[in-house]
Short mmCIF file of C-alpha atoms (C1' of nucleotides) in Angstrom, two decimals:
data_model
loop_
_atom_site.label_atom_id
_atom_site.label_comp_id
_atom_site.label_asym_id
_atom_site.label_seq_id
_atom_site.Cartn_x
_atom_site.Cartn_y
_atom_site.Cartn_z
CA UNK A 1 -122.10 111.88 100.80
CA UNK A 2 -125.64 112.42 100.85
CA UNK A 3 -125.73 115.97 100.75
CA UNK A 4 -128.30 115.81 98.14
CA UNK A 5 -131.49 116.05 100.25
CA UNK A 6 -133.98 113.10 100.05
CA UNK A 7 -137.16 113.29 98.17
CA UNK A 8 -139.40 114.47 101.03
CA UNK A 9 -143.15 114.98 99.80
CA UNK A 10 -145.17 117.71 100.55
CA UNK A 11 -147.71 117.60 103.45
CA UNK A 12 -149.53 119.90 104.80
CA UNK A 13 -148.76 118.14 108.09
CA UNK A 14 -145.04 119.26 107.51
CA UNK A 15 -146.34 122.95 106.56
CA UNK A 16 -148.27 122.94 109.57
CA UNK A 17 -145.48 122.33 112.07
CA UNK A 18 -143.69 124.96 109.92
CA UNK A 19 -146.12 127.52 110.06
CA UNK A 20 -146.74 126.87 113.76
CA UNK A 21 -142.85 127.15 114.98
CA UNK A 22 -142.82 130.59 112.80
CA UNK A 23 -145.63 131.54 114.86
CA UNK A 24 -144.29 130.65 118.17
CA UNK A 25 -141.80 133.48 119.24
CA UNK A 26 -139.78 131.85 121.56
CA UNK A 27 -138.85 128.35 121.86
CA UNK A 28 -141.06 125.74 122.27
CA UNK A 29 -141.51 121.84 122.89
CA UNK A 30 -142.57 119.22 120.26
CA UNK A 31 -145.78 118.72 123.25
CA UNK A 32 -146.18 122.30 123.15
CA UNK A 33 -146.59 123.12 119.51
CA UNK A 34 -148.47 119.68 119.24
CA UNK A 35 -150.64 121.20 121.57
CA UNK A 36 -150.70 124.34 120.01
CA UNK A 37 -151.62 122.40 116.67
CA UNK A 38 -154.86 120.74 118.05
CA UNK A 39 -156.32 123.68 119.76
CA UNK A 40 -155.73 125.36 116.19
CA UNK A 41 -158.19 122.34 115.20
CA UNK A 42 -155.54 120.54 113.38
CA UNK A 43 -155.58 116.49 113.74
CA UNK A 44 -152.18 116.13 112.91
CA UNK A 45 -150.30 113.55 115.28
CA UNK A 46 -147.51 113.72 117.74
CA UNK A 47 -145.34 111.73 116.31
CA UNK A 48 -145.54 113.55 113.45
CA UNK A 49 -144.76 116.73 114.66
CA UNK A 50 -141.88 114.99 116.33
CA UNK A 51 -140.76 114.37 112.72
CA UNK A 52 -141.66 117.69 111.43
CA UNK A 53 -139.24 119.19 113.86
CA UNK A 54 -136.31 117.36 113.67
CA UNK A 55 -136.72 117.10 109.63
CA UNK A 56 -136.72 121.41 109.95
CA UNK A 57 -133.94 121.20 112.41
CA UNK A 58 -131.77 119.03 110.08
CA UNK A 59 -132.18 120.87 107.38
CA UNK A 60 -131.27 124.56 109.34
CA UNK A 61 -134.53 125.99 109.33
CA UNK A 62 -135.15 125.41 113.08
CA UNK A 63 -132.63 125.58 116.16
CA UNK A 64 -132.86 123.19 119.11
CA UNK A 65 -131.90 123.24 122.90
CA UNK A 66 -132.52 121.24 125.57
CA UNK A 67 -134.05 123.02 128.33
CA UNK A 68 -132.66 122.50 131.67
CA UNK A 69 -135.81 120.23 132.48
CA UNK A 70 -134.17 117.78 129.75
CA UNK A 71 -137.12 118.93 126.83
CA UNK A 72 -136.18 119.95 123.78
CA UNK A 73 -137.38 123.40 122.45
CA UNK A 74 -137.36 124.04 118.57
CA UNK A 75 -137.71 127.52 117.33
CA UNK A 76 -137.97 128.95 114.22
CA UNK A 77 -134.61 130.17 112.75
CA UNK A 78 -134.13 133.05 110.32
CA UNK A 79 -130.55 133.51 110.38
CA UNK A 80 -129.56 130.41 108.47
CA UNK A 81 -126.27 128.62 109.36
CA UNK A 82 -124.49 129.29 112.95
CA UNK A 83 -125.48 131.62 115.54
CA UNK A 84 -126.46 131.54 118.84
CA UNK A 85 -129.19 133.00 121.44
CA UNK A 86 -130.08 135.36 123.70
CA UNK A 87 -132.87 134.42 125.72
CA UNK A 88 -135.03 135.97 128.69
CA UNK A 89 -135.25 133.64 131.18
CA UNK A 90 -139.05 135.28 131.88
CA UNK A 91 -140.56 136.03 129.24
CA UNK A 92 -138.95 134.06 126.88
CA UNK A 93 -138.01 136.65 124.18
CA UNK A 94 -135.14 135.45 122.04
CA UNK A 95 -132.49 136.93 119.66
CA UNK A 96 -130.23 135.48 117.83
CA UNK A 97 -126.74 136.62 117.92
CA UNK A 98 -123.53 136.14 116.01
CA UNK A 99 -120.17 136.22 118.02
CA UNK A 100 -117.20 136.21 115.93
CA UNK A 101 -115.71 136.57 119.53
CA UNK A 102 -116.93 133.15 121.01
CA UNK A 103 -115.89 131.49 117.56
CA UNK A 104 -112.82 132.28 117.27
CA UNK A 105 -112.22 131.28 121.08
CA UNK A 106 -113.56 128.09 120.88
CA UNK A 107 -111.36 127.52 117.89
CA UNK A 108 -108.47 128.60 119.66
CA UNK A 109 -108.88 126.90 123.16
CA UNK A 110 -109.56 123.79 120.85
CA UNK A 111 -106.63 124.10 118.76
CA UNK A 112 -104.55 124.83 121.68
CA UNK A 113 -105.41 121.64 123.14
CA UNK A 114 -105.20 119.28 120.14
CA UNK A 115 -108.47 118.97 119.41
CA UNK A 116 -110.00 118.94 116.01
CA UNK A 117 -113.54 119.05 114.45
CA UNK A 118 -114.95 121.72 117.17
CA UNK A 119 -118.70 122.34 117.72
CA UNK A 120 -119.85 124.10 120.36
CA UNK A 121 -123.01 125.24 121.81
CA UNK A 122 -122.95 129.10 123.30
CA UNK A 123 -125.95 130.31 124.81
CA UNK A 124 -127.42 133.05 126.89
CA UNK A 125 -130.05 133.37 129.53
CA UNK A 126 -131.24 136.61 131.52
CA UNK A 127 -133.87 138.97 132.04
CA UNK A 128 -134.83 141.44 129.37
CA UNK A 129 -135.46 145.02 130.06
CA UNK A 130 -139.28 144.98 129.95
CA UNK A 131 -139.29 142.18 132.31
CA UNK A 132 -136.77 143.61 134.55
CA UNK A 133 -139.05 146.68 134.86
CA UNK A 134 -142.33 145.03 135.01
CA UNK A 135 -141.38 143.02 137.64
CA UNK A 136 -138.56 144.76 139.51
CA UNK A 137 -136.43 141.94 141.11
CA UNK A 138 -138.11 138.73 141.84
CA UNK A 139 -135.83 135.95 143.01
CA UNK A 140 -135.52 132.50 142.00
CA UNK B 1 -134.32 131.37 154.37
CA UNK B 2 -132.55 127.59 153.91
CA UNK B 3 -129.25 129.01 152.69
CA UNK B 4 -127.52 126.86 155.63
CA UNK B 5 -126.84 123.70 154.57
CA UNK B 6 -130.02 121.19 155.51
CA UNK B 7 -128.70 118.63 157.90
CA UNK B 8 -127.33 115.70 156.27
CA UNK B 9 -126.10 112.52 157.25
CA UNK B 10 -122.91 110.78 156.88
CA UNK B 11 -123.40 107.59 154.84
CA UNK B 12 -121.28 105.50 153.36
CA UNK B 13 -123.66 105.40 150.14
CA UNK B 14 -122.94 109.40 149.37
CA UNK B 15 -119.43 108.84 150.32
CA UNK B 16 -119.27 106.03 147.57
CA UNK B 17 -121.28 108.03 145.08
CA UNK B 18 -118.39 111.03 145.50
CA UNK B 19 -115.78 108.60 145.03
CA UNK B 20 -116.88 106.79 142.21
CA UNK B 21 -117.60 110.36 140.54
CA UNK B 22 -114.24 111.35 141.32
CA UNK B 23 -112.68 108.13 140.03
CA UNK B 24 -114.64 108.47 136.74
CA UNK B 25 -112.19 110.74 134.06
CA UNK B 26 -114.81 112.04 132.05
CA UNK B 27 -118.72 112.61 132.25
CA UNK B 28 -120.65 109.96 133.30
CA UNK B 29 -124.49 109.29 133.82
CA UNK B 30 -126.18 108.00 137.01
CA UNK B 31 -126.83 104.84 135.49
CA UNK B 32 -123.34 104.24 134.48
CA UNK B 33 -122.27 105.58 137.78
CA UNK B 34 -124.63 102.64 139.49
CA UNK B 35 -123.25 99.79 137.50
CA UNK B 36 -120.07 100.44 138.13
CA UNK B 37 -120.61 100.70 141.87
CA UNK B 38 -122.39 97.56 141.46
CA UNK B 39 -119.26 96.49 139.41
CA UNK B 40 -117.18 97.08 142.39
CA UNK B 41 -119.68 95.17 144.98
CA UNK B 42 -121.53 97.85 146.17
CA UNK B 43 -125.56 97.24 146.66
CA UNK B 44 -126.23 101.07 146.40
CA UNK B 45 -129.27 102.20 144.86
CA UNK B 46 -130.25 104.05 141.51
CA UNK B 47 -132.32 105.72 143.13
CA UNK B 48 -129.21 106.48 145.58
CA UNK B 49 -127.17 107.53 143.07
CA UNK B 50 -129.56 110.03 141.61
CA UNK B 51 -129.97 111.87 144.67
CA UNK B 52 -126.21 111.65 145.79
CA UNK B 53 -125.47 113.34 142.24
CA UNK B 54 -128.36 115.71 142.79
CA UNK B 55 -127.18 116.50 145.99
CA UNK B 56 -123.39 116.70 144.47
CA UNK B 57 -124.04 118.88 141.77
CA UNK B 58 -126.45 121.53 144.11
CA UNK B 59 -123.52 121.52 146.22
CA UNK B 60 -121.03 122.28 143.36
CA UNK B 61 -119.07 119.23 143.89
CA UNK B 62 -119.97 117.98 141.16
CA UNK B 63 -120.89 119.84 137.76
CA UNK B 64 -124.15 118.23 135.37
CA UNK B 65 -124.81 118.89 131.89
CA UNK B 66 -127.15 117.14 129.22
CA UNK B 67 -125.81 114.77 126.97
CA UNK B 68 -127.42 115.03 123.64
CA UNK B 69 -129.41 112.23 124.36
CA UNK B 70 -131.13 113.90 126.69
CA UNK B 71 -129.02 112.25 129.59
CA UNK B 72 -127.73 114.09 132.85
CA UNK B 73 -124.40 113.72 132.83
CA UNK B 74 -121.77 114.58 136.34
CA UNK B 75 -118.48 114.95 136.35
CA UNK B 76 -116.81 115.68 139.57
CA UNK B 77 -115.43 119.57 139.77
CA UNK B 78 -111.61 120.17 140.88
CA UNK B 79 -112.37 124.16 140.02
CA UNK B 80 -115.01 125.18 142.34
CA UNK B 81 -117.11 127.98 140.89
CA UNK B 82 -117.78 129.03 137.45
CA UNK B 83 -116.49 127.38 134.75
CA UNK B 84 -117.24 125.55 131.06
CA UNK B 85 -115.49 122.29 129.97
CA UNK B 86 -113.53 121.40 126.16
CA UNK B 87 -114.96 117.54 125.55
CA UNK B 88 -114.00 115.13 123.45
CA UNK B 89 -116.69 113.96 121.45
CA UNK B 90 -114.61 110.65 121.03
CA UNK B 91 -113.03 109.17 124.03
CA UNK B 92 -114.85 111.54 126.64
CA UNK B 93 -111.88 113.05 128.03
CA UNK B 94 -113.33 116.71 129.77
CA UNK B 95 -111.04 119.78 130.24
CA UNK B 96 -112.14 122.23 132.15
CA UNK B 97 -111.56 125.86 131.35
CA UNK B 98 -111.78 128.98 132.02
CA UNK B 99 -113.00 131.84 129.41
CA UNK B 100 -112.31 135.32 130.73
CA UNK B 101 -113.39 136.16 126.88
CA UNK B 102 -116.76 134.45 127.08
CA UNK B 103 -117.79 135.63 130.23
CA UNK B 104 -117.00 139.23 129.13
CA UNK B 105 -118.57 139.13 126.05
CA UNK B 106 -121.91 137.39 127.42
CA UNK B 107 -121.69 140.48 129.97
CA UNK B 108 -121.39 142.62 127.27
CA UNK B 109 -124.05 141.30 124.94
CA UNK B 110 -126.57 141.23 127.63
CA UNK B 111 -125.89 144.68 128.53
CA UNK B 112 -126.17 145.72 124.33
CA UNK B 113 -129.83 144.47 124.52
CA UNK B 114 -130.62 145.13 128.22
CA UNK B 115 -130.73 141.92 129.85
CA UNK B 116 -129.68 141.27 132.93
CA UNK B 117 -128.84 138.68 136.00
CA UNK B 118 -126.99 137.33 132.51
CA UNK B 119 -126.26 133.61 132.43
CA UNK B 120 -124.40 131.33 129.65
CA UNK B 121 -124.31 128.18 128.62
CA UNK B 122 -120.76 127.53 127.40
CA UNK B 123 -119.28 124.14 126.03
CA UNK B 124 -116.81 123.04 123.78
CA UNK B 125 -117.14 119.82 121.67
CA UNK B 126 -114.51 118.26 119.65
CA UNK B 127 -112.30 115.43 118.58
CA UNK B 128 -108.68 115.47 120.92
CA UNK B 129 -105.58 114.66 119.67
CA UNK B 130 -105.57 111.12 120.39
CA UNK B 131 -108.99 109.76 118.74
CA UNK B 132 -107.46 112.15 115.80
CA UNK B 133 -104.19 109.58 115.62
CA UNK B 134 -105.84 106.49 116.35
CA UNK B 135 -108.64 107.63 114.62
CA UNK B 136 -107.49 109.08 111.27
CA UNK B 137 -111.21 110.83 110.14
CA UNK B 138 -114.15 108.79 110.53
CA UNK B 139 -116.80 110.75 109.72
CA UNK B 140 -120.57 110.68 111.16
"C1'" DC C 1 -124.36 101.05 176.14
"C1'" DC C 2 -129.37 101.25 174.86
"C1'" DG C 3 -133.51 103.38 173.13
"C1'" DT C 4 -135.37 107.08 170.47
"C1'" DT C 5 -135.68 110.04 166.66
"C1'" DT C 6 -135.67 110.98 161.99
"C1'" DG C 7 -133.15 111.51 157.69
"C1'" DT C 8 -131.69 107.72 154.21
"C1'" DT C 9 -131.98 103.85 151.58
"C1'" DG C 10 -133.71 100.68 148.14
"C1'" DC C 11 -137.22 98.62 145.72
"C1'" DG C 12 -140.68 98.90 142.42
"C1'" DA C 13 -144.27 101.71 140.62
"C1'" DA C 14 -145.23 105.99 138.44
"C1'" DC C 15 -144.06 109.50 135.12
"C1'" DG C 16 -142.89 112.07 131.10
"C1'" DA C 17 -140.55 112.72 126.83
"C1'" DT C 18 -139.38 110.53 122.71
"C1'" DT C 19 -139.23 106.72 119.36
"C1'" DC C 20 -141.07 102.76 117.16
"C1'" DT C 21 -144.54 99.73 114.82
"C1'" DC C 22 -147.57 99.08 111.42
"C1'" DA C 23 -151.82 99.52 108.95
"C1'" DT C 24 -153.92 103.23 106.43
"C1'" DG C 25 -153.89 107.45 103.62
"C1'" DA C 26 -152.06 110.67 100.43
"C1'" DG C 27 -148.29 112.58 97.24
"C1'" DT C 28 -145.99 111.64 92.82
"C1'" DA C 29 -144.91 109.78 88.49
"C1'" DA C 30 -146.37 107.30 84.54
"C1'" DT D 1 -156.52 107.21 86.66
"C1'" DT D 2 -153.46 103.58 88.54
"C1'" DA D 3 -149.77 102.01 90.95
"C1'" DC D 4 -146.10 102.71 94.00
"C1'" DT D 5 -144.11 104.62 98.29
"C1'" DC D 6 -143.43 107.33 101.74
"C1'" DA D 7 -145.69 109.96 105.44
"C1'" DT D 8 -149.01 109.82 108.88
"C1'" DG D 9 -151.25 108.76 113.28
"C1'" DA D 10 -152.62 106.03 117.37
"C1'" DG D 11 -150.89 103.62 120.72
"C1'" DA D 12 -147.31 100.59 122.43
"C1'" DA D 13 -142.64 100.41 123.76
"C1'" DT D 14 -138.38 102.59 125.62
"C1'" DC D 15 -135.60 104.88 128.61
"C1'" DG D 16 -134.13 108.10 132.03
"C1'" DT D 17 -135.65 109.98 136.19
"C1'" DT D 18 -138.57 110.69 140.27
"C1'" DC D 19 -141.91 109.20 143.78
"C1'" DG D 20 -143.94 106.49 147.69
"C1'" DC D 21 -143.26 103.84 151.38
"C1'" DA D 22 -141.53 100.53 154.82
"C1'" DA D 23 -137.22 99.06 156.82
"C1'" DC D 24 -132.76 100.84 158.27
"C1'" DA D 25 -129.18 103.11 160.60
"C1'" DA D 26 -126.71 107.54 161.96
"C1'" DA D 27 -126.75 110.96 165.53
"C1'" DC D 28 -128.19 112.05 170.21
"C1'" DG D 29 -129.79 111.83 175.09
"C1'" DG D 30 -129.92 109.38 179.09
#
DNA sequence: CCGTTTGTTGCGAACGATTCTCATGAGTAA
DNA sequence: TTACTCATGAGAATCGTTCGCAACAAACGG
């Protein structure tokens, strides 16, 4: 049921908030690339970027966390269907990663406890090399 | 500096804020947490009960992760240390586990693309054995 | 046992992220 | 072009969480 998508129209609001996640390299918030939006000189709304991101996230062509802070980041997503992240906890460089590994684990650990219909979420948080030599080691 | 525990008082507000976590089976929120304490007669405070979970989950007592919804969810930690959790998306019923695999493999992929000081986010969603029964498949 | 000291509590206000409302504006089809 | 709808945008409303502050009570010394 209602795989078919619904007739969505084309604005360039919804382009916008496209273009502007591609852009971003790392994750961002709804407020950030709102933000990011206006200084561009765009008018568009919050609310609708709000939209914009959860209609792309829907549909695949954008991931979402939460950040520990309880936000949640968007970012643009080339590798269509599951994967998961690897993300500098400095500089916030990101790659996506597929884990056959992790999968078939999770599938496994599920199975071995009964449970059905698994999802998971898998991901990764450190400090890249270029950060790591930029800034030696810097503590919490 | 401050790695010895800050001196903290013995009330019997924390102490009913541990117990009520560790009577609770599955996750549970700080809000839920203070209505069932004031269920059970208590006067405590929200505000109470955020910082005894806070406190809780800095101390590893307790373990907090975000609901989708944004929420901060605690669930009171038998394993001390590292672990991730199997939950059912159903009834709420949390597992905890242990994933030798995972941790290896986050070691390892962080080391393929030279990150370091690696950390993972690891959680298993899914439908146990008993929603499945009672259940039968309801879908979203 | 009593007074002092100072971390805790609890209330309500403050805050921040997200969603909703609704009138207006812009795609789309005829 | 005209009509029909859905998308937009501004601000209000929500909801979880934190803050500020005065009263309180646990730990301590005498």
């Amino acid at each position: 049921m209602s795989t078919t998508a619904q007739p969505k129209r084309n604005t360039w609001q919804r382009e916008a908030v496209r273009a502007a996640l591609a852009e971003a390299r790392g994750f961002v918030s709804a407020q950030q690339l709102h933000q990011r939006l206006r200084d561009g000189g765009s008018t568009i709304g919050l609310a609708t970027v709000y939209r914009g991101l959860a209609g792309l996230a829907e549909s695949g062509e954008a991931d979402s966390l939460q950040s520990p802070d309880g936000e949640n980041l968007f970012r643009s997503c080339s590798t269509q269907g599951h994967h998961h992240h690897l993300i500098c906890r400095s500089c916030g460089e990101t790659r996506e990663l597929e884990a056959r590994v992790v999968e078939e684990w999770a599938q496994r650990v599920g199975a071995e406890h009964g449970f059905t219909d698994m999802e998971h979420v898998v991901d990764l948080f450190g400090i890249c090399a270029n950060c790591r030599a930029s800034r030696g080691a810097a503590g919490a």
